[in-house]
């Protein structure tokens, strides 16, 4: 279906953007924001702890109410989180990691449920294989481009590219991804 096509590309675009900075987060935090390495190690627990706290609640919301709303909210939270991270002091960087954790659980839960609803049962393996294949290519490109831009042009530019990549993903999901009338059992 067209919605499935748009859903997959929406995720691939945002994964490209996030890959442009994912490996740079500790480098930027320690070198550019002068956060002590030991403090950074503690800060990194914020995202997974947030994910654990919100996972059941988000799962119930996705199952009972809506699949797209958490995904759209996740895109917004990712953008805000990256902005906080690149501009922020220690408290803002901590807040950004909490937002990333919340966004990750929303994104993963809503995307997985929507993907199952939109993919015919007999084609799920093929769709997942294609999605993973293309995602890994775009994630590798994101890592390469982000690292190159960080090293040779601007330390902040990869973060702004990440924020920019969120916009088309948000718009594609909002306007082109339709939840099916009947959810997969």
PDB file of N, CA and C in Angstrom, residues 178-183:
ATOM      1  N   UNK A 178      -1.704   6.685   6.231  1.00  0.00           N
ATOM      2  CA  UNK A 178      -3.077   6.522   6.724  1.00  0.00           C
ATOM      3  C   UNK A 178      -3.161   5.249   7.554  1.00  0.00           C
ATOM      4  N   UNK A 179      -3.758   5.369   8.728  1.00  0.00           N
ATOM      5  CA  UNK A 179      -3.982   4.167   9.537  1.00  0.00           C
ATOM      6  C   UNK A 179      -5.078   3.339   8.875  1.00  0.00           C
ATOM      7  N   UNK A 180      -4.896   2.025   8.826  1.00  0.00           N
ATOM      8  CA  UNK A 180      -5.927   1.196   8.193  1.00  0.00           C
ATOM      9  C   UNK A 180      -7.203   1.173   9.035  1.00  0.00           C
ATOM     10  N   UNK A 181      -8.310   0.918   8.343  1.00  0.00           N
ATOM     11  CA  UNK A 181      -9.594   0.811   9.042  1.00  0.00           C
ATOM     12  C   UNK A 181      -9.563  -0.327  10.055  1.00  0.00           C
ATOM     13  N   UNK A 182      -8.956  -1.440   9.637  1.00  0.00           N
ATOM     14  CA  UNK A 182      -8.908  -2.629  10.484  1.00  0.00           C
ATOM     15  C   UNK A 182      -7.463  -2.869  10.902  1.00  0.00           C
ATOM     16  N   UNK A 183      -7.260  -3.027  12.189  1.00  0.00           N
ATOM     17  CA  UNK A 183      -5.923  -3.326  12.702  1.00  0.00           C
ATOM     18  C   UNK A 183      -5.660  -4.814  12.618  1.00  0.00           C
TER      19      UNK A 183
END
